[in-house]
Short mmCIF file of C-alpha atoms in Angstrom, two decimals:
data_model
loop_
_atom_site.label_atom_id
_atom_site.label_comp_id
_atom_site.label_asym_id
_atom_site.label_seq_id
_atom_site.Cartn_x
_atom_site.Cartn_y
_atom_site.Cartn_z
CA UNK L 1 198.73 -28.47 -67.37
CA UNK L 2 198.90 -32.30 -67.35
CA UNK L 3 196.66 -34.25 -65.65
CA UNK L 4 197.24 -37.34 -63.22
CA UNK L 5 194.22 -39.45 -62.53
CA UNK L 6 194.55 -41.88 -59.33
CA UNK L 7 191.77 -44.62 -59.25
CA UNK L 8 191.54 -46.53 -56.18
CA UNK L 9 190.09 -48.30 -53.18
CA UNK L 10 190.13 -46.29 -49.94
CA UNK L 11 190.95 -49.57 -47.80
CA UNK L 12 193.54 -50.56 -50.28
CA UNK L 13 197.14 -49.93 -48.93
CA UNK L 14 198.68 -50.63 -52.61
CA UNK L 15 196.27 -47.45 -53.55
CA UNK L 16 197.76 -45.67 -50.85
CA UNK L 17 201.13 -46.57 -52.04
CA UNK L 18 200.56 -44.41 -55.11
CA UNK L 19 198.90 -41.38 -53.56
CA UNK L 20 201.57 -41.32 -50.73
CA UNK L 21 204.08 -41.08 -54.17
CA UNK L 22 202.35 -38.58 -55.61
CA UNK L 23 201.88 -36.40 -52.54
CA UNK L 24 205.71 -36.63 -51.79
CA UNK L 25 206.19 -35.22 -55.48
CA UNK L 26 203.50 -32.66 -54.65
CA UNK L 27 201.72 -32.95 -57.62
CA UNK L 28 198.35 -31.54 -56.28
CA UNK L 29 200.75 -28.29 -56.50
CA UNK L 30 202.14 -29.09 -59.75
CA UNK L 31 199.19 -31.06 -61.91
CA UNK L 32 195.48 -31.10 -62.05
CA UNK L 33 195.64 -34.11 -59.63
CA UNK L 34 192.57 -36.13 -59.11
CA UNK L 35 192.29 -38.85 -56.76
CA UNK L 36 188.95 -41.42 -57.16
CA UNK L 37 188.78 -43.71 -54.57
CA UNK L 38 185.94 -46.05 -55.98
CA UNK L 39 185.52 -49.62 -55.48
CA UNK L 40 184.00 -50.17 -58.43
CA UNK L 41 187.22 -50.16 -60.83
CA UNK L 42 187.96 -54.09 -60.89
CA UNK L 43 191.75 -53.43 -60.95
CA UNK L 44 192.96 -51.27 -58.53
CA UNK L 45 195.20 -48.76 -58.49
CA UNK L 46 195.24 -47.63 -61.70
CA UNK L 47 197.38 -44.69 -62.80
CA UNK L 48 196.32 -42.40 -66.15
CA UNK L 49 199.20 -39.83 -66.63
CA UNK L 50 197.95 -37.53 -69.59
CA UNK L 51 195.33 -40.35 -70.91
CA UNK L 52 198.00 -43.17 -70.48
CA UNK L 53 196.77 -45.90 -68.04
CA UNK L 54 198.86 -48.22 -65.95
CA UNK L 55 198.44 -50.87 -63.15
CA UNK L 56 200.25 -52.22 -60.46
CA UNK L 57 201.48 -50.11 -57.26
CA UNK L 58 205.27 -50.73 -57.37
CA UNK L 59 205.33 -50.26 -61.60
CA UNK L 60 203.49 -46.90 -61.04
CA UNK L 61 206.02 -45.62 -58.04
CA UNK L 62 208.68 -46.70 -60.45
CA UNK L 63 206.97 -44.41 -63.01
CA UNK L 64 206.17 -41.51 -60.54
CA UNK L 65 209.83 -41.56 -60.13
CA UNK L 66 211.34 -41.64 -63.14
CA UNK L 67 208.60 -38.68 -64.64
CA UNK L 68 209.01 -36.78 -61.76
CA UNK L 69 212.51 -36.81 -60.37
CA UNK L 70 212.04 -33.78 -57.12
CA UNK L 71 211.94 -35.82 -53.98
CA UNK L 72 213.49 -38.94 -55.37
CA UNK L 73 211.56 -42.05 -54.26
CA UNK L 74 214.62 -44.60 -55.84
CA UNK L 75 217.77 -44.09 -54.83
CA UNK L 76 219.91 -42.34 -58.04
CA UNK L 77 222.94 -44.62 -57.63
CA UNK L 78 221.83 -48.45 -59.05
CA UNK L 79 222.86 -50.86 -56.74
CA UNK L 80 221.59 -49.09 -54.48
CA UNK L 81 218.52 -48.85 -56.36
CA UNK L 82 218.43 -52.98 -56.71
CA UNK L 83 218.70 -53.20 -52.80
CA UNK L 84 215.60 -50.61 -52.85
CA UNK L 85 213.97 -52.96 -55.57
CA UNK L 86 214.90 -56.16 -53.47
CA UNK L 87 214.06 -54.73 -50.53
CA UNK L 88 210.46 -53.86 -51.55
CA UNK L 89 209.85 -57.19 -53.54
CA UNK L 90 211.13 -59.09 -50.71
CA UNK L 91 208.26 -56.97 -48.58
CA UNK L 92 205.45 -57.60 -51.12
CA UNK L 93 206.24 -61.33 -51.42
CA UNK L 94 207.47 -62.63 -48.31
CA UNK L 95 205.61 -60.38 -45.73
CA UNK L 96 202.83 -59.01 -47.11
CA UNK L 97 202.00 -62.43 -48.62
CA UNK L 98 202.59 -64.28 -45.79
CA UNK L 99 200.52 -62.19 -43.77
CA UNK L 100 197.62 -62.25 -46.98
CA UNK L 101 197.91 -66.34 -46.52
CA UNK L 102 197.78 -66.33 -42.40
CA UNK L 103 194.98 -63.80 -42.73
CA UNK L 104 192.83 -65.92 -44.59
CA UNK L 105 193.74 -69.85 -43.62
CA UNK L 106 191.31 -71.76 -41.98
CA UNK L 107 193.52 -74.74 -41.02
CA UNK L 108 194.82 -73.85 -37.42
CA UNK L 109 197.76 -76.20 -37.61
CA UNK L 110 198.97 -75.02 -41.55
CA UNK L 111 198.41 -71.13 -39.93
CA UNK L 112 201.16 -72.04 -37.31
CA UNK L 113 203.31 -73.11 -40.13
CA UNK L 114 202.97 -69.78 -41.47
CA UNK L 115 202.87 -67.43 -38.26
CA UNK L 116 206.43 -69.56 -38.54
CA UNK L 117 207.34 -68.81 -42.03
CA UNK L 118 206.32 -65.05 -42.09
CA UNK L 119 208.05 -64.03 -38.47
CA UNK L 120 211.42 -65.59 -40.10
CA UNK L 121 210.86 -63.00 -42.48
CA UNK L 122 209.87 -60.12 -40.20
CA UNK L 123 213.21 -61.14 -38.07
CA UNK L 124 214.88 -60.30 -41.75
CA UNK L 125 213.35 -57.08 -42.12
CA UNK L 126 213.94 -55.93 -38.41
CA UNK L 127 217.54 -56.94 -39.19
CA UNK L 128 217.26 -54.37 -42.33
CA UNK L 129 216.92 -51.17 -40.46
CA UNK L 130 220.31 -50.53 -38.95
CA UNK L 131 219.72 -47.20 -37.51
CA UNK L 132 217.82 -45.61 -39.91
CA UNK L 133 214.93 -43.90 -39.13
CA UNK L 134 213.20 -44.94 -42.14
CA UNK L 135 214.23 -47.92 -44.75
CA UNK L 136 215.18 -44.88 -47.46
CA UNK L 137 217.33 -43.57 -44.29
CA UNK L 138 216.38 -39.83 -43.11
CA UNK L 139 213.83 -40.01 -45.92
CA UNK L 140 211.11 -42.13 -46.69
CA UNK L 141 211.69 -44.33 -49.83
CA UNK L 142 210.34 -46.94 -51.75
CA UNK L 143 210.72 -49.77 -49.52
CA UNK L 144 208.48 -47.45 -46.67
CA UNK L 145 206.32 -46.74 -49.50
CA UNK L 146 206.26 -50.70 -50.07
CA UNK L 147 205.68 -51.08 -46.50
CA UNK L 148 202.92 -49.42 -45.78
CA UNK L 149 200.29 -52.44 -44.69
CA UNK L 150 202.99 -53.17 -42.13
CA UNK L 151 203.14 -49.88 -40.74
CA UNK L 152 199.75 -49.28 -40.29
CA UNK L 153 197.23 -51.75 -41.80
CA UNK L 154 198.87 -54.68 -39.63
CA UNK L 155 198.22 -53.48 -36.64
CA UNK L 156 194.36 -52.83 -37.09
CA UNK L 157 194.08 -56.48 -38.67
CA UNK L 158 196.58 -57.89 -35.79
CA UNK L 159 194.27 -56.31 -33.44
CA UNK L 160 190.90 -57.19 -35.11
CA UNK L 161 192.19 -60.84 -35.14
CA UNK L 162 194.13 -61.05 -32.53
CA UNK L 163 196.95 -62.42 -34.12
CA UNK L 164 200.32 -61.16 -32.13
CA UNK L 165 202.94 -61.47 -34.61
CA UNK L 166 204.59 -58.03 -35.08
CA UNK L 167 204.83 -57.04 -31.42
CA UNK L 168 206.57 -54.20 -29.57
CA UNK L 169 208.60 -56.89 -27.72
CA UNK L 170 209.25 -59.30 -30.56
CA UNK L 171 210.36 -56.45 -33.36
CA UNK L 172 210.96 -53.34 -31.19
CA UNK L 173 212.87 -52.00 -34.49
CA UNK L 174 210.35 -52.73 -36.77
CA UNK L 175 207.66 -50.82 -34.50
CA UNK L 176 209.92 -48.12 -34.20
CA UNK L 177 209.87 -47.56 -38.12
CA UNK L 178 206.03 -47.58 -37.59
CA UNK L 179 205.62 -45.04 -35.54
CA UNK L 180 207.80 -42.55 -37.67
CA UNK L 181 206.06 -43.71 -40.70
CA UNK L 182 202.74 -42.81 -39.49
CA UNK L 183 204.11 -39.90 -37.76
CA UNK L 184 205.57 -38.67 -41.05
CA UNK L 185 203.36 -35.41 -42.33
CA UNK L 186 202.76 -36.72 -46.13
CA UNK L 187 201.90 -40.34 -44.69
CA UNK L 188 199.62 -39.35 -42.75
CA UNK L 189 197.74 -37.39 -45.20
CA UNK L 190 197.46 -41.04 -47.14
CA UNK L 191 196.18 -43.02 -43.88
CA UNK L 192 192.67 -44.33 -43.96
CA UNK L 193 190.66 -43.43 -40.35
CA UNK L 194 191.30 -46.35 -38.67
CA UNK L 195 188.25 -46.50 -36.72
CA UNK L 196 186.34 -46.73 -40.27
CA UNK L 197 189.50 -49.22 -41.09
CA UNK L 198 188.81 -51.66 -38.59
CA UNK L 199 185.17 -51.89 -38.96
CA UNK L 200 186.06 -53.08 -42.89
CA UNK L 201 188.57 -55.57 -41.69
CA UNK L 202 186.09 -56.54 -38.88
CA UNK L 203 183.18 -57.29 -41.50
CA UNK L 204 185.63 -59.24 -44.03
CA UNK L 205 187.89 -61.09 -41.36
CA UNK L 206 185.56 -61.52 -38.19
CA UNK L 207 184.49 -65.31 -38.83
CA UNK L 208 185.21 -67.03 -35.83
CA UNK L 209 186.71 -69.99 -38.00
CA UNK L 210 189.58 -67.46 -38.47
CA UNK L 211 189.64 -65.47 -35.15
CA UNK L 212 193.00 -66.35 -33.24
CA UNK X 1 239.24 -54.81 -65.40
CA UNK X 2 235.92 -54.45 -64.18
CA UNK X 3 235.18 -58.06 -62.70
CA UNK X 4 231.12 -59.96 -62.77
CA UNK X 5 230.87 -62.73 -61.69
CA UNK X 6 227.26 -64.93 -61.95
CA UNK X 7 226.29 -67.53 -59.25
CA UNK X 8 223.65 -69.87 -60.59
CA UNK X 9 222.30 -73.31 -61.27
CA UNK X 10 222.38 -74.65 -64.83
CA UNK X 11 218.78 -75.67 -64.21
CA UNK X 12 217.30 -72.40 -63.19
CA UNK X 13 215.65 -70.36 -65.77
CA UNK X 14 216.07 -67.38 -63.56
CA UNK X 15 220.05 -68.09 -63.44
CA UNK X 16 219.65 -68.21 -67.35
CA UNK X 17 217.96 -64.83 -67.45
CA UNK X 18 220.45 -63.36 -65.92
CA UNK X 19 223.20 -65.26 -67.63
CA UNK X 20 221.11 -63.91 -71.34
CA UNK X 21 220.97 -60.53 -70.41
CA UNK X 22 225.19 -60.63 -69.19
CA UNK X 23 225.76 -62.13 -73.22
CA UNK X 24 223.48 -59.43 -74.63
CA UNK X 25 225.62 -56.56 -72.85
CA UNK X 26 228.57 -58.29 -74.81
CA UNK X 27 229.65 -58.48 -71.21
CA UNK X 28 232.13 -61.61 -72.06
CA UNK X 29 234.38 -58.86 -74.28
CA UNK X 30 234.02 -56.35 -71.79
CA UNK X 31 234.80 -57.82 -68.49
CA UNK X 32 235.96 -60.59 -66.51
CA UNK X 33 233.01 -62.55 -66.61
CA UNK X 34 232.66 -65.17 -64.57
CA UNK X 35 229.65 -67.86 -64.76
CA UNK X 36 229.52 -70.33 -62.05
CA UNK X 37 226.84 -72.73 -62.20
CA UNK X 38 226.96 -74.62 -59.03
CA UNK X 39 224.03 -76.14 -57.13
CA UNK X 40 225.36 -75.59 -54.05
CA UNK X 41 224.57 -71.51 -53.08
CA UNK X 42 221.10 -71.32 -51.60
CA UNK X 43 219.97 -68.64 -53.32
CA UNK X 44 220.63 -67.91 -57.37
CA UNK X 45 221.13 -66.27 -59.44
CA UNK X 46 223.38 -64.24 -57.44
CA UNK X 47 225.17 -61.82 -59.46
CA UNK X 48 228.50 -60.21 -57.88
CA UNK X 49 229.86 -56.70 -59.69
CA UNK X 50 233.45 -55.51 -58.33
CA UNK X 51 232.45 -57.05 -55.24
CA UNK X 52 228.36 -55.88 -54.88
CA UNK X 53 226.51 -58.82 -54.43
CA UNK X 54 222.48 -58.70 -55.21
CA UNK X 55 219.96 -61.14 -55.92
CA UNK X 56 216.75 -62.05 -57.60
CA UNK X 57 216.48 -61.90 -61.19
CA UNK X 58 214.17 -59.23 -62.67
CA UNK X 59 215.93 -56.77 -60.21
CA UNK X 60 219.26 -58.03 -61.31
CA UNK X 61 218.14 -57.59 -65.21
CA UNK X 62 216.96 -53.96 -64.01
CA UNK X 63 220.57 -53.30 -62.69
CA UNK X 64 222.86 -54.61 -65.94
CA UNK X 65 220.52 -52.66 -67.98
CA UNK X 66 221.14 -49.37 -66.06
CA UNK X 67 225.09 -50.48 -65.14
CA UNK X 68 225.70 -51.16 -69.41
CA UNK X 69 223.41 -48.79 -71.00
CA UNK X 70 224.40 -50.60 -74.31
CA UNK X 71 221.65 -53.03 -76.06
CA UNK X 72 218.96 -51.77 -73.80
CA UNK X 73 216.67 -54.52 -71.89
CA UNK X 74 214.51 -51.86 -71.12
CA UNK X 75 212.66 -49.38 -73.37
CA UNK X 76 214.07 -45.97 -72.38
CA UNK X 77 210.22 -43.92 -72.12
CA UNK X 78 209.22 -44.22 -68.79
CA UNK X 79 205.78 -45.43 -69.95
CA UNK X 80 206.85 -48.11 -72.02
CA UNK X 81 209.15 -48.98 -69.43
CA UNK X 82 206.29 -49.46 -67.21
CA UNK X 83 204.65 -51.79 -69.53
CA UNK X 84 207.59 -54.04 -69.95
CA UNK X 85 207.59 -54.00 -66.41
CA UNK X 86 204.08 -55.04 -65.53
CA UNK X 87 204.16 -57.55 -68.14
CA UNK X 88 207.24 -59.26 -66.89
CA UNK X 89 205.49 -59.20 -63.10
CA UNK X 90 202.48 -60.99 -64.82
CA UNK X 91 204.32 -63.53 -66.03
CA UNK X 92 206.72 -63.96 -62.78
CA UNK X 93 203.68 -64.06 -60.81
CA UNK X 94 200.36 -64.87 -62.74
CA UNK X 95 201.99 -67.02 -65.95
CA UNK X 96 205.38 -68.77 -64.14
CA UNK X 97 203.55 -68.41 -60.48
CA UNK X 98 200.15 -70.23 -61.57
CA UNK X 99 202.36 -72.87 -63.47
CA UNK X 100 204.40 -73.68 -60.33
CA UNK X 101 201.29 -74.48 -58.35
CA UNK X 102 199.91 -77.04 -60.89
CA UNK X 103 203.31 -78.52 -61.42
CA UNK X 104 203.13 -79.24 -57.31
CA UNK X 105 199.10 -80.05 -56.87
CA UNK X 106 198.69 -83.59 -56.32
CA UNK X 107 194.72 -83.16 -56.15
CA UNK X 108 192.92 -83.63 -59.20
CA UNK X 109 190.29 -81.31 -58.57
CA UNK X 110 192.35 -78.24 -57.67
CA UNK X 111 194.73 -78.67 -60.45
CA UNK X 112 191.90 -78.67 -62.66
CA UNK X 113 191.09 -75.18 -61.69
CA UNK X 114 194.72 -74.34 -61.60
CA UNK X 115 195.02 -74.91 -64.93
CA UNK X 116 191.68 -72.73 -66.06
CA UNK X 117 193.29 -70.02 -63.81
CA UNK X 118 196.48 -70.02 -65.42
CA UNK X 119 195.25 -70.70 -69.24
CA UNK X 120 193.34 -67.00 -68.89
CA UNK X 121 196.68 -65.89 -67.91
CA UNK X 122 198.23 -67.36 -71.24
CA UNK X 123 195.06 -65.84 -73.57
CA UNK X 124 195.96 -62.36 -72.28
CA UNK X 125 199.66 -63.11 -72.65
CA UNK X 126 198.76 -64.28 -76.54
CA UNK X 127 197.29 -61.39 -77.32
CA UNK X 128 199.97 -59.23 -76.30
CA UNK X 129 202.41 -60.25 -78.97
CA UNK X 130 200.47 -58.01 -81.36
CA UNK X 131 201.84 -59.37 -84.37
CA UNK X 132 205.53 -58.57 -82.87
CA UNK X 133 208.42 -60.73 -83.50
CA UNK X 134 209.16 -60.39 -79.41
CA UNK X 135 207.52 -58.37 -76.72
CA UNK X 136 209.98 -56.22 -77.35
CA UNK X 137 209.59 -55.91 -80.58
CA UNK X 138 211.89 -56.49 -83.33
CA UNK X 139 214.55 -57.39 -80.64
CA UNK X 140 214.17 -59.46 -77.13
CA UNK X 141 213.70 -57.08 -74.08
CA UNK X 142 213.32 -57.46 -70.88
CA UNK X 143 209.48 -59.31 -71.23
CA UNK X 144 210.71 -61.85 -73.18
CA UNK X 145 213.76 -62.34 -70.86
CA UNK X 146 211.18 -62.78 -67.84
CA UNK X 147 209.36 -65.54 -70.41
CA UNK X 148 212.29 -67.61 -71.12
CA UNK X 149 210.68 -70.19 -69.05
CA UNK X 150 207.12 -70.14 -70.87
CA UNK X 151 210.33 -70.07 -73.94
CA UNK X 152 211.98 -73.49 -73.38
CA UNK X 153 211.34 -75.13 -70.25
CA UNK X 154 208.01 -75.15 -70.56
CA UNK X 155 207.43 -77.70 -73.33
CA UNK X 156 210.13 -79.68 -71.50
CA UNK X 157 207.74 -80.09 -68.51
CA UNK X 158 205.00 -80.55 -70.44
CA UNK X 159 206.49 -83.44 -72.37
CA UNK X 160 207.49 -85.13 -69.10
CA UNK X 161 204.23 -84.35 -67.37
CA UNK X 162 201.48 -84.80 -69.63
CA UNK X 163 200.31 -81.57 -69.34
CA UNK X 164 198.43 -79.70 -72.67
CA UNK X 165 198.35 -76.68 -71.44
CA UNK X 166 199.78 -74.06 -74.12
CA UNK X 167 199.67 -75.74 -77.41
CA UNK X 168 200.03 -74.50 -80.90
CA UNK X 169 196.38 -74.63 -82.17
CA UNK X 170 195.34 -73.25 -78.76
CA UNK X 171 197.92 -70.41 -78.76
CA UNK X 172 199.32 -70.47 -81.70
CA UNK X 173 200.66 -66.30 -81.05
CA UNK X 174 202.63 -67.72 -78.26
CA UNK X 175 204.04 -70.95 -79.57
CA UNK X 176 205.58 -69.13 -82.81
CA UNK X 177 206.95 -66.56 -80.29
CA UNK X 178 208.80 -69.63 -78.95
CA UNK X 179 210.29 -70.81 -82.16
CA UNK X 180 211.55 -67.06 -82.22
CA UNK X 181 213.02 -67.32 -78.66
CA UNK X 182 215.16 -70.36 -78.69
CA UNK X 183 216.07 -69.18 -82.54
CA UNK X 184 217.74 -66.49 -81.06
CA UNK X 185 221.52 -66.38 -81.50
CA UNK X 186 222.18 -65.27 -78.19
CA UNK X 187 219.23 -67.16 -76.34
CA UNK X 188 220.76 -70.13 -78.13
CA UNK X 189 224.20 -70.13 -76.32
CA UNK X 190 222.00 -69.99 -72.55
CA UNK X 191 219.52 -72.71 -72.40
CA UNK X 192 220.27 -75.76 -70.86
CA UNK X 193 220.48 -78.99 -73.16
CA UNK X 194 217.17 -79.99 -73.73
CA UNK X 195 218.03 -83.95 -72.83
CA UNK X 196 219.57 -83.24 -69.66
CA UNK X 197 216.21 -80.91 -68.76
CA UNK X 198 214.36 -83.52 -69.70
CA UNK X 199 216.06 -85.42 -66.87
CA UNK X 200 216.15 -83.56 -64.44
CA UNK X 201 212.64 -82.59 -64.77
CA UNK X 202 211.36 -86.36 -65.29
CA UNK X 203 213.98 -86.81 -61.48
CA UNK X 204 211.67 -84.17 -59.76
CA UNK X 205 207.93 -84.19 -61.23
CA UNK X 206 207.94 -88.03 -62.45
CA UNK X 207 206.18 -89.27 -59.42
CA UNK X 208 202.59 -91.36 -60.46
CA UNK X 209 200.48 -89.08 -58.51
CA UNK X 210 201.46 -86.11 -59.97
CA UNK X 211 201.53 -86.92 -63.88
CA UNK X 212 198.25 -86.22 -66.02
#
């Protein structure tokens, strides 16, 4: 039986990435699955597939995928697999690193420029849905899989900040997908409590120098 | 006829990746290929396929490779696909990304720890040659396509900046790696004339405060 070793960081959405991937294969069914979610490991998550290690969330769903092709995370056909690719890099980058910079700059007046920057890309990705229920369309894909700090990390740091960028009003779409993602019976399995959630992001965010 | 057509920007190393890994398909026999280098698209390279449009590069490369299965970019095994993957991502984001930042930092200080940052990126990057001719091995793959910057432009920016950052007795791995790169018959026929680079780069970075 092989084995599939998942090191992580239980606060870590990129972690979650992977174990949301390997739940939707159903490994723990298929492979002697274990999942250590220790913040000791420097670099984190780390994948070892049958004693082979590899790093980096959106390399190892690429990998899930292509060594375990039930429940296709990518679609088969490959442009629509570059949109998927785009889609997801463009989520990484833009958002999720716009939000990393907002979350953490102390300048009030450069954080406007960013709150500016990022929601121009959040108006992108709201524009992205068009209909679908989730990004992969009736299923969730990789670009949910990428998304998964905006549909459910976000919210605990918007609200532990009180930064209102991704609101109901603003990106009604957007917080749509949310709810269906977290709604969705494997995701949920992969959510960190988010009571225990927002004390972490209390303890590492709550400096008033950064509170909105 | 199937019909590509390339939107780029002679400057652009990422047009040029794109533009490489077209010519190693044999693409120019196969198709009508069109390359249009033209500053004026906001966003290259843009690569158009019987009328599918996509952009950014490494996804691009990821879609040729899969679209002409011929002279593979990619290694086939999913694991060493996954390698050649992370390793172009480091050098997108860690190698090209820190290099970016110091080519932009006007303060002394913070370039100075811009450039520690980034020459750890370069040490692990040296020793990952491994006494290969490319990171691909005997033939260029899809690392050393991400690494056509750190190939040629580079020691173009260096020359016109000051900068000392990789040089042959400090990475001496890397440098002859180079000398392979541009070599190359078919990385030959996409680089940019070195004089006019020169130029260009000399137009955009040759401001007092900026030079080392």
């Amino acid at each position: 039986m092989e084995e599939v070793k998942l090191l992580g960081w239980w606060v870590s959405p990129f972690s979650r990435r992977v174990e949301l991937a390997l739940k939707l294969k159903d490994l723990a069914h298929k492979s002697q699955l274990l999942l250590e979610y220790n913040p000791v490991h420097k670099k984190v998550p780390v994948l070892v597939h049958n004693g082979k290690t590899m790093a980096e969330s959106l390399v190892i769903l690429e990998y899930i995928d292509e060594t375990w092709p039930n429940n296709p995370i990518l679609p088969r056909n490959p442009y629509d697999k570059a949109m998927a690719r785009f889609w997801a890099q463009f989520i990484e980058e833009k958002c999720n690193g716009g939000l990393w910079k907002i979350m953490w700059c102390k300048d009030e007046e450069e954080r406007g420029k960013l709150v500016e920057e990022a929601s121009q890309c959040f108006i992108t990705l709201e524009g992205e849905l068009k209909g679908n229920k989730f990004f992969g369309g009736e299923e969730i894909g990789m670009v949910d899989i990428a998304a998964n700090f905006i549909g459910y990390w976000l919210g605990v740091v918007q609200e532990v900040s009180g930064m209102e960028l991704v609101t109901r009003d603003k990106f009604p779409v957007l917080c749509k997908w949310m709810d269906e993602f977290v709604e969705h019976s494997v995701v949920k399995e992969t959510l960190p409590p988010r009571d225990e959630l927002h004390a972490e992001f209390e303890a590492r965010l709550g400096a008033p120098s950064w509170k909105y």
